[in-house]
PDB file of C-alpha atoms in Angstrom:
ATOM      1  CA  MET A   1      80.992 192.943  40.196  1.00  0.00           C
ATOM      2  CA  THR A   2      78.762 195.347  38.704  1.00  0.00           C
ATOM      3  CA  ARG A   3      75.748 194.361  36.479  1.00  0.00           C
ATOM      4  CA  ARG A   4      75.409 196.390  33.501  1.00  0.00           C
ATOM      5  CA  ALA A   5      71.811 197.793  33.060  1.00  0.00           C
ATOM      6  CA  PHE A   6      70.073 198.163  29.708  1.00  0.00           C
ATOM      7  CA  THR A   7      69.886 201.571  28.376  1.00  0.00           C
ATOM      8  CA  ILE A   8      66.839 203.738  26.864  1.00  0.00           C
ATOM      9  CA  VAL A   9      68.232 203.298  24.024  1.00  0.00           C
ATOM     10  CA  GLU A  10      68.114 199.471  24.312  1.00  0.00           C
ATOM     11  CA  VAL A  11      64.707 199.267  25.928  1.00  0.00           C
ATOM     12  CA  SER A  12      63.336 201.470  22.887  1.00  0.00           C
ATOM     13  CA  ILE A  13      64.964 199.277  19.909  1.00  0.00           C
ATOM     14  CA  ALA A  14      63.442 196.133  21.610  1.00  0.00           C
ATOM     15  CA  LEU A  15      60.158 197.794  21.820  1.00  0.00           C
ATOM     16  CA  LEU A  16      60.197 198.894  17.952  1.00  0.00           C
ATOM     17  CA  ILE A  17      61.209 195.531  16.714  1.00  0.00           C
ATOM     18  CA  LEU A  18      58.494 193.640  19.262  1.00  0.00           C
ATOM     19  CA  THR A  19      56.117 196.557  17.834  1.00  0.00           C
ATOM     20  CA  LEU A  20      56.882 195.235  14.420  1.00  0.00           C
ATOM     21  CA  LEU A  21      56.673 191.942  14.904  1.00  0.00           C
ATOM     22  CA  ILE A  22      53.311 192.158  16.331  1.00  0.00           C
ATOM     23  CA  TYR A  23      52.021 194.609  13.353  1.00  0.00           C
ATOM     24  CA  SER A  24      53.404 191.948  10.813  1.00  0.00           C
ATOM     25  CA  VAL A  25      52.123 188.884  12.673  1.00  0.00           C
ATOM     26  CA  THR A  26      48.839 190.623  12.767  1.00  0.00           C
ATOM     27  CA  ASN A  27      48.611 191.845   9.144  1.00  0.00           C
ATOM     28  CA  LEU A  28      49.046 188.175   8.028  1.00  0.00           C
ATOM     29  CA  LEU A  29      46.610 186.520  10.368  1.00  0.00           C
ATOM     30  CA  MET A  30      44.023 189.609   8.763  1.00  0.00           C
ATOM     31  CA  SER A  31      45.315 188.590   5.384  1.00  0.00           C
ATOM     32  CA  SER A  32      44.953 185.600   5.865  1.00  0.00           C
ATOM     33  CA  GLY A  33      41.249 185.682   7.260  1.00  0.00           C
ATOM     34  CA  ARG A  34      40.137 187.902   4.476  1.00  0.00           C
ATOM     35  CA  GLN A  35      41.743 185.857   1.722  1.00  0.00           C
ATOM     36  CA  TYR A  36      39.502 182.950   3.565  1.00  0.00           C
ATOM     37  CA  VAL A  37      36.289 184.838   3.592  1.00  0.00           C
ATOM     38  CA  HIS A  38      37.060 186.022   0.111  1.00  0.00           C
ATOM     39  CA  GLN A  39      37.281 182.401  -1.120  1.00  0.00           C
ATOM     40  CA  GLU A  40      34.395 180.981   0.844  1.00  0.00           C
ATOM     41  CA  GLU A  41      32.245 183.458  -0.454  1.00  0.00           C
ATOM     42  CA  SER A  42      33.397 182.819  -3.956  1.00  0.00           C
ATOM     43  CA  VAL A  43      32.411 179.344  -3.416  1.00  0.00           C
ATOM     44  CA  MET A  44      29.286 179.550  -2.085  1.00  0.00           C
ATOM     45  CA  CYS A  45      28.333 182.188  -5.470  1.00  0.00           C
ATOM     46  CA  THR A  46      29.749 178.951  -7.664  1.00  0.00           C
ATOM     47  CA  VAL A  47      27.440 176.045  -5.734  1.00  0.00           C
ATOM     48  CA  GLU A  48      24.803 178.417  -6.370  1.00  0.00           C
ATOM     49  CA  ALA A  49      25.142 179.214 -10.082  1.00  0.00           C
ATOM     50  CA  SER A  50      25.514 175.923 -10.739  1.00  0.00           C
ATOM     51  CA  ASN A  51      22.479 174.772  -8.714  1.00  0.00           C
ATOM     52  CA  LEU A  52      20.682 177.420 -10.818  1.00  0.00           C
ATOM     53  CA  ILE A  53      22.016 176.470 -14.417  1.00  0.00           C
ATOM     54  CA  SER A  54      21.163 172.828 -13.661  1.00  0.00           C
ATOM     55  CA  ILE A  55      17.559 173.292 -12.604  1.00  0.00           C
ATOM     56  CA  LEU A  56      16.995 175.942 -15.388  1.00  0.00           C
ATOM     57  CA  ARG A  57      18.255 173.300 -17.747  1.00  0.00           C
ATOM     58  CA  LYS A  58      16.180 170.587 -16.155  1.00  0.00           C
ATOM     59  CA  ASP A  59      12.970 172.676 -16.257  1.00  0.00           C
ATOM     60  CA  PHE A  60      13.959 173.760 -19.928  1.00  0.00           C
ATOM     61  CA  GLU A  61      14.085 169.588 -21.089  1.00  0.00           C
ATOM     62  CA  GLN A  62       9.742 169.609 -20.487  1.00  0.00           C
ATOM     63  CA  CYS A  63       9.505 173.106 -22.131  1.00  0.00           C
ATOM     64  CA  ILE A  64       6.793 172.395 -25.127  1.00  0.00           C
ATOM     65  CA  ALA A  65       4.366 174.773 -26.987  1.00  0.00           C
ATOM     66  CA  SER A  66       0.481 174.476 -26.247  1.00  0.00           C
ATOM     67  CA  GLY A  67      -1.787 174.896 -28.856  1.00  0.00           C
ATOM     68  CA  LYS A  68      -2.311 173.428 -32.674  1.00  0.00           C
ATOM     69  CA  ALA A  69      -0.740 176.261 -34.307  1.00  0.00           C
ATOM     70  CA  THR A  70       0.732 175.795 -37.617  1.00  0.00           C
ATOM     71  CA  ASP A  71       3.230 178.643 -37.761  1.00  0.00           C
ATOM     72  CA  SER A  72       6.568 177.507 -36.129  1.00  0.00           C
ATOM     73  CA  PHE A  73       8.045 180.755 -35.587  1.00  0.00           C
ATOM     74  CA  LEU A  74       4.763 181.831 -33.713  1.00  0.00           C
ATOM     75  CA  VAL A  75       5.110 178.491 -31.816  1.00  0.00           C
ATOM     76  CA  ALA A  76       8.229 179.118 -30.530  1.00  0.00           C
ATOM     77  CA  LYS A  77       7.687 182.847 -29.249  1.00  0.00           C
ATOM     78  CA  SER A  78       4.514 182.086 -27.789  1.00  0.00           C
ATOM     79  CA  ALA A  79       5.974 179.202 -25.542  1.00  0.00           C
ATOM     80  CA  ILE A  80       8.775 181.234 -23.727  1.00  0.00           C
ATOM     81  CA  SER A  81       8.813 185.017 -22.799  1.00  0.00           C
ATOM     82  CA  PHE A  82      10.867 186.995 -20.585  1.00  0.00           C
ATOM     83  CA  LYS A  83       9.198 190.135 -19.031  1.00  0.00           C
ATOM     84  CA  ASP A  84       9.344 192.826 -15.818  1.00  0.00           C
ATOM     85  CA  GLU A  85      12.113 190.620 -14.699  1.00  0.00           C
ATOM     86  CA  VAL A  86      10.191 187.410 -15.218  1.00  0.00           C
ATOM     87  CA  LEU A  87      11.036 184.418 -17.064  1.00  0.00           C
ATOM     88  CA  ARG A  88       8.276 182.326 -18.450  1.00  0.00           C
ATOM     89  CA  PHE A  89       7.557 179.303 -20.440  1.00  0.00           C
ATOM     90  CA  SER A  90       5.084 176.359 -20.776  1.00  0.00           C
ATOM     91  CA  VAL A  91       6.010 172.926 -19.669  1.00  0.00           C
ATOM     92  CA  ALA A  92       4.496 169.388 -19.745  1.00  0.00           C
ATOM     93  CA  GLY A  93       2.391 169.057 -16.608  1.00  0.00           C
ATOM     94  CA  LYS A  94       1.004 166.314 -14.733  1.00  0.00           C
ATOM     95  CA  ASN A  95      -2.222 166.508 -16.719  1.00  0.00           C
ATOM     96  CA  SER A  96      -2.032 168.759 -19.511  1.00  0.00           C
ATOM     97  CA  SER A  97       0.386 171.903 -20.144  1.00  0.00           C
ATOM     98  CA  SER A  98       1.261 174.344 -17.303  1.00  0.00           C
ATOM     99  CA  PHE A  99       3.381 177.084 -17.211  1.00  0.00           C
ATOM    100  CA  MET A 100       7.029 177.663 -15.212  1.00  0.00           C
ATOM    101  CA  GLN A 101       8.056 180.906 -14.169  1.00  0.00           C
ATOM    102  CA  TYR A 102      11.467 181.999 -12.650  1.00  0.00           C
ATOM    103  CA  ILE A 103      10.942 185.790 -11.210  1.00  0.00           C
ATOM    104  CA  PHE A 104      13.790 187.692 -10.123  1.00  0.00           C
ATOM    105  CA  GLU A 105      13.248 189.773  -7.150  1.00  0.00           C
ATOM    106  CA  SER A 106      16.222 192.097  -7.473  1.00  0.00           C
ATOM    107  CA  GLN A 107      15.510 193.671  -3.840  1.00  0.00           C
ATOM    108  CA  ASN A 108      15.614 190.343  -2.059  1.00  0.00           C
ATOM    109  CA  LYS A 109      18.523 189.147  -4.517  1.00  0.00           C
ATOM    110  CA  VAL A 110      16.787 185.893  -5.290  1.00  0.00           C
ATOM    111  CA  ILE A 111      15.156 184.159  -8.015  1.00  0.00           C
ATOM    112  CA  ARG A 112      11.383 182.528  -6.941  1.00  0.00           C
ATOM    113  CA  ARG A 113      10.678 179.192  -9.104  1.00  0.00           C
ATOM    114  CA  GLN A 114       6.767 178.433  -9.114  1.00  0.00           C
ATOM    115  CA  ASN A 115       4.955 175.784 -10.513  1.00  0.00           C
ATOM    116  CA  GLU A 116       1.703 174.197 -10.343  1.00  0.00           C
ATOM    117  CA  GLY A 117       1.617 175.806  -6.547  1.00  0.00           C
ATOM    118  CA  GLN A 118       5.363 175.439  -5.613  1.00  0.00           C
ATOM    119  CA  ASP A 119       7.382 178.652  -4.675  1.00  0.00           C
ATOM    120  CA  ILE A 120      10.965 177.768  -3.979  1.00  0.00           C
ATOM    121  CA  PRO A 121      13.815 180.384  -3.729  1.00  0.00           C
ATOM    122  CA  LEU A 122      17.191 180.003  -5.416  1.00  0.00           C
ATOM    123  CA  ALA A 123      20.595 181.613  -5.769  1.00  0.00           C
ATOM    124  CA  LYS A 124      19.812 182.777  -1.249  1.00  0.00           C
ATOM    125  CA  GLY A 125      20.070 186.514  -1.777  1.00  0.00           C
ATOM    126  CA  LEU A 126      23.274 186.632  -3.944  1.00  0.00           C
ATOM    127  CA  ILE A 127      21.796 187.020  -7.478  1.00  0.00           C
ATOM    128  CA  THR A 128      22.010 190.434  -8.748  1.00  0.00           C
ATOM    129  CA  TYR A 129      21.214 190.634 -12.276  1.00  0.00           C
ATOM    130  CA  PHE A 130      18.962 188.030 -14.358  1.00  0.00           C
ATOM    131  CA  PHE A 131      17.998 188.506 -18.175  1.00  0.00           C
ATOM    132  CA  ALA A 132      16.642 185.989 -20.615  1.00  0.00           C
ATOM    133  CA  ALA A 133      16.507 186.297 -24.119  1.00  0.00           C
ATOM    134  CA  LEU A 134      14.238 184.037 -26.246  1.00  0.00           C
ATOM    135  CA  GLN A 135      16.553 183.245 -29.569  1.00  0.00           C
ATOM    136  CA  ILE A 136      14.981 181.894 -32.696  1.00  0.00           C
ATOM    137  CA  LEU A 137      17.137 180.813 -35.902  1.00  0.00           C
ATOM    138  CA  GLY A 138      15.215 181.298 -38.740  1.00  0.00           C
ATOM    139  CA  ASP A 139      15.362 179.521 -42.077  1.00  0.00           C
ATOM    140  CA  ASP A 140      16.699 182.781 -43.443  1.00  0.00           C
ATOM    141  CA  ASN A 141      19.499 181.983 -41.636  1.00  0.00           C
ATOM    142  CA  VAL A 142      18.715 185.117 -39.402  1.00  0.00           C
ATOM    143  CA  ILE A 143      19.094 184.731 -35.276  1.00  0.00           C
ATOM    144  CA  ARG A 144      16.137 186.705 -33.613  1.00  0.00           C
ATOM    145  CA  SER A 145      16.049 187.603 -30.260  1.00  0.00           C
ATOM    146  CA  TYR A 146      12.985 188.242 -27.882  1.00  0.00           C
ATOM    147  CA  PRO A 147      13.624 190.601 -25.801  1.00  0.00           C
ATOM    148  CA  CYS A 148      16.799 192.376 -27.712  1.00  0.00           C
ATOM    149  CA  ASP A 149      20.370 190.434 -26.838  1.00  0.00           C
ATOM    150  CA  PRO A 150      22.533 193.080 -24.689  1.00  0.00           C
ATOM    151  CA  GLU A 151      25.609 191.665 -26.032  1.00  0.00           C
ATOM    152  CA  LYS A 152      24.407 192.484 -29.689  1.00  0.00           C
ATOM    153  CA  GLU A 153      25.588 195.902 -31.126  1.00  0.00           C
ATOM    154  CA  THR A 154      22.981 195.920 -33.762  1.00  0.00           C
ATOM    155  CA  PRO A 155      19.417 195.453 -34.152  1.00  0.00           C
ATOM    156  CA  ASP A 156      17.467 192.423 -35.729  1.00  0.00           C
ATOM    157  CA  PRO A 157      16.662 192.810 -39.585  1.00  0.00           C
ATOM    158  CA  PRO A 158      13.192 193.192 -40.409  1.00  0.00           C
ATOM    159  CA  PHE A 159      11.142 190.329 -41.547  1.00  0.00           C
ATOM    160  CA  PRO A 160      11.294 189.487 -45.082  1.00  0.00           C
ATOM    161  CA  ALA A 161       7.819 189.304 -46.979  1.00  0.00           C
ATOM    162  CA  LYS A 162       7.551 185.176 -46.975  1.00  0.00           C
ATOM    163  CA  PRO A 163       6.957 183.644 -43.566  1.00  0.00           C
ATOM    164  CA  ILE A 164       9.854 182.576 -41.682  1.00  0.00           C
ATOM    165  CA  LYS A 165       9.939 178.896 -40.167  1.00  0.00           C
ATOM    166  CA  ALA A 166      11.903 178.467 -36.907  1.00  0.00           C
ATOM    167  CA  VAL A 167      14.875 176.272 -37.247  1.00  0.00           C
ATOM    168  CA  ARG A 168      15.822 175.837 -34.039  1.00  0.00           C
ATOM    169  CA  VAL A 169      14.752 178.135 -30.728  1.00  0.00           C
ATOM    170  CA  TRP A 170      17.291 178.749 -27.306  1.00  0.00           C
ATOM    171  CA  ILE A 171      17.049 180.797 -24.329  1.00  0.00           C
ATOM    172  CA  LYS A 172      20.689 182.588 -23.578  1.00  0.00           C
ATOM    173  CA  ILE A 173      20.467 184.007 -19.895  1.00  0.00           C
ATOM    174  CA  PHE A 174      22.939 186.461 -18.433  1.00  0.00           C
ATOM    175  CA  MET A 175      22.982 186.215 -14.495  1.00  0.00           C
ATOM    176  CA  THR A 176      25.684 187.846 -11.714  1.00  0.00           C
ATOM    177  CA  LEU A 177      25.859 186.657  -8.285  1.00  0.00           C
ATOM    178  CA  GLU A 178      27.696 188.760  -5.690  1.00  0.00           C
ATOM    179  CA  GLY A 179      28.966 187.686  -2.242  1.00  0.00           C
ATOM    180  CA  LYS A 180      29.990 190.281   0.475  1.00  0.00           C
ATOM    181  CA  GLY A 181      33.689 189.814  -0.032  1.00  0.00           C
ATOM    182  CA  THR A 182      36.025 191.844   2.070  1.00  0.00           C
ATOM    183  CA  GLY A 183      35.958 195.332   2.781  1.00  0.00           C
ATOM    184  CA  LYS A 184      34.902 197.418  -0.601  1.00  0.00           C
ATOM    185  CA  ILE A 185      35.581 194.616  -2.864  1.00  0.00           C
ATOM    186  CA  PRO A 186      32.421 192.172  -3.140  1.00  0.00           C
ATOM    187  CA  VAL A 187      32.871 188.719  -5.091  1.00  0.00           C
ATOM    188  CA  LYS A 188      31.200 189.307  -8.454  1.00  0.00           C
ATOM    189  CA  GLN A 189      30.624 186.467 -10.921  1.00  0.00           C
ATOM    190  CA  LYS A 190      29.163 186.843 -14.157  1.00  0.00           C
ATOM    191  CA  TYR A 191      27.791 183.960 -16.307  1.00  0.00           C
ATOM    192  CA  VAL A 192      26.072 183.932 -19.715  1.00  0.00           C
ATOM    193  CA  PHE A 193      24.786 180.384 -20.996  1.00  0.00           C
ATOM    194  CA  ARG A 194      22.583 178.824 -23.429  1.00  0.00           C
ATOM    195  CA  VAL A 195      19.487 176.650 -22.687  1.00  0.00           C
ATOM    196  CA  PHE A 196      17.732 174.465 -25.291  1.00  0.00           C
ATOM    197  CA  PRO A 197      14.744 173.277 -24.755  1.00  0.00           C
ATOM    198  CA  GLN A 198      14.858 170.012 -26.898  1.00  0.00           C
ATOM    199  CA  ARG A 199      10.987 168.662 -26.808  1.00  0.00           C
ATOM    200  CA  LEU A 200      10.117 172.155 -28.061  1.00  0.00           C
ATOM    201  CA  ASN A 201      12.654 171.949 -30.943  1.00  0.00           C
ATOM    202  CA  ARG A 202      11.263 168.463 -32.060  1.00  0.00           C
ATOM    203  CA  GLN A 203       7.731 169.998 -31.735  1.00  0.00           C
ATOM    204  CA  LEU A 204       8.920 172.905 -34.234  1.00  0.00           C
ATOM    205  CA  GLN A 205      10.413 170.234 -36.387  1.00  0.00           C
ATOM    206  CA  SER A 206       7.355 168.518 -36.392  1.00  0.00           C
ATOM    207  CA  ILE A 207       5.509 171.522 -37.835  1.00  0.00           C
ATOM    208  CA  TRP A 208       7.412 171.783 -40.657  1.00  0.00           C
ATOM    209  CA  TYR A 209       6.567 168.267 -41.876  1.00  0.00           C
ATOM    210  CA  VAL A 210       2.927 168.848 -41.375  1.00  0.00           C
ATOM    211  CA  ARG A 211       3.275 172.197 -43.426  1.00  0.00           C
ATOM    212  CA  ASP A 212       5.677 170.383 -46.079  1.00  0.00           C
TER     213      ASP A 212
END
């Protein structure tokens, strides 16, 4: 009895099927790996953003204007500023008022929180954009932004002849966090949120009563 040997065609077909199978499994493993990395980077951005937002909200709870000015609008403007990528506002310190600073270092992709000698880096090299606008609602029912709100298409109206009282103030913050992601597609998360300094708003209302 003679044995039947494999022909070259049969061997070629078997090798082709094996190659396709290995290629499919490899692609599946690589795709799963990329998806895992993408999800991991996304979670990291979300955690760091949540941490930064939480710290900002907590710090702004201590925001309070210094001095004895009687113009509520000027008091609001003097308490909070954003200039040259530095968010600066006055807070109640241990003995008196001090300043809190959030410095955005675009090259290092980090936010530095500075207050009373402490310097704490936040966002772990993930933040690529940071912008803050102080927004003041006047008793003329107009919201004015300092600096201008990037989402607002029209400029703020001019001030009327009579003095304007600050009804309420808040800070509108824009930020973007980016992870490495996979390939040429980075993980990018954009956030726009508002922070309301309660102590400062109560202080502005007390100025109303003094003037009235």
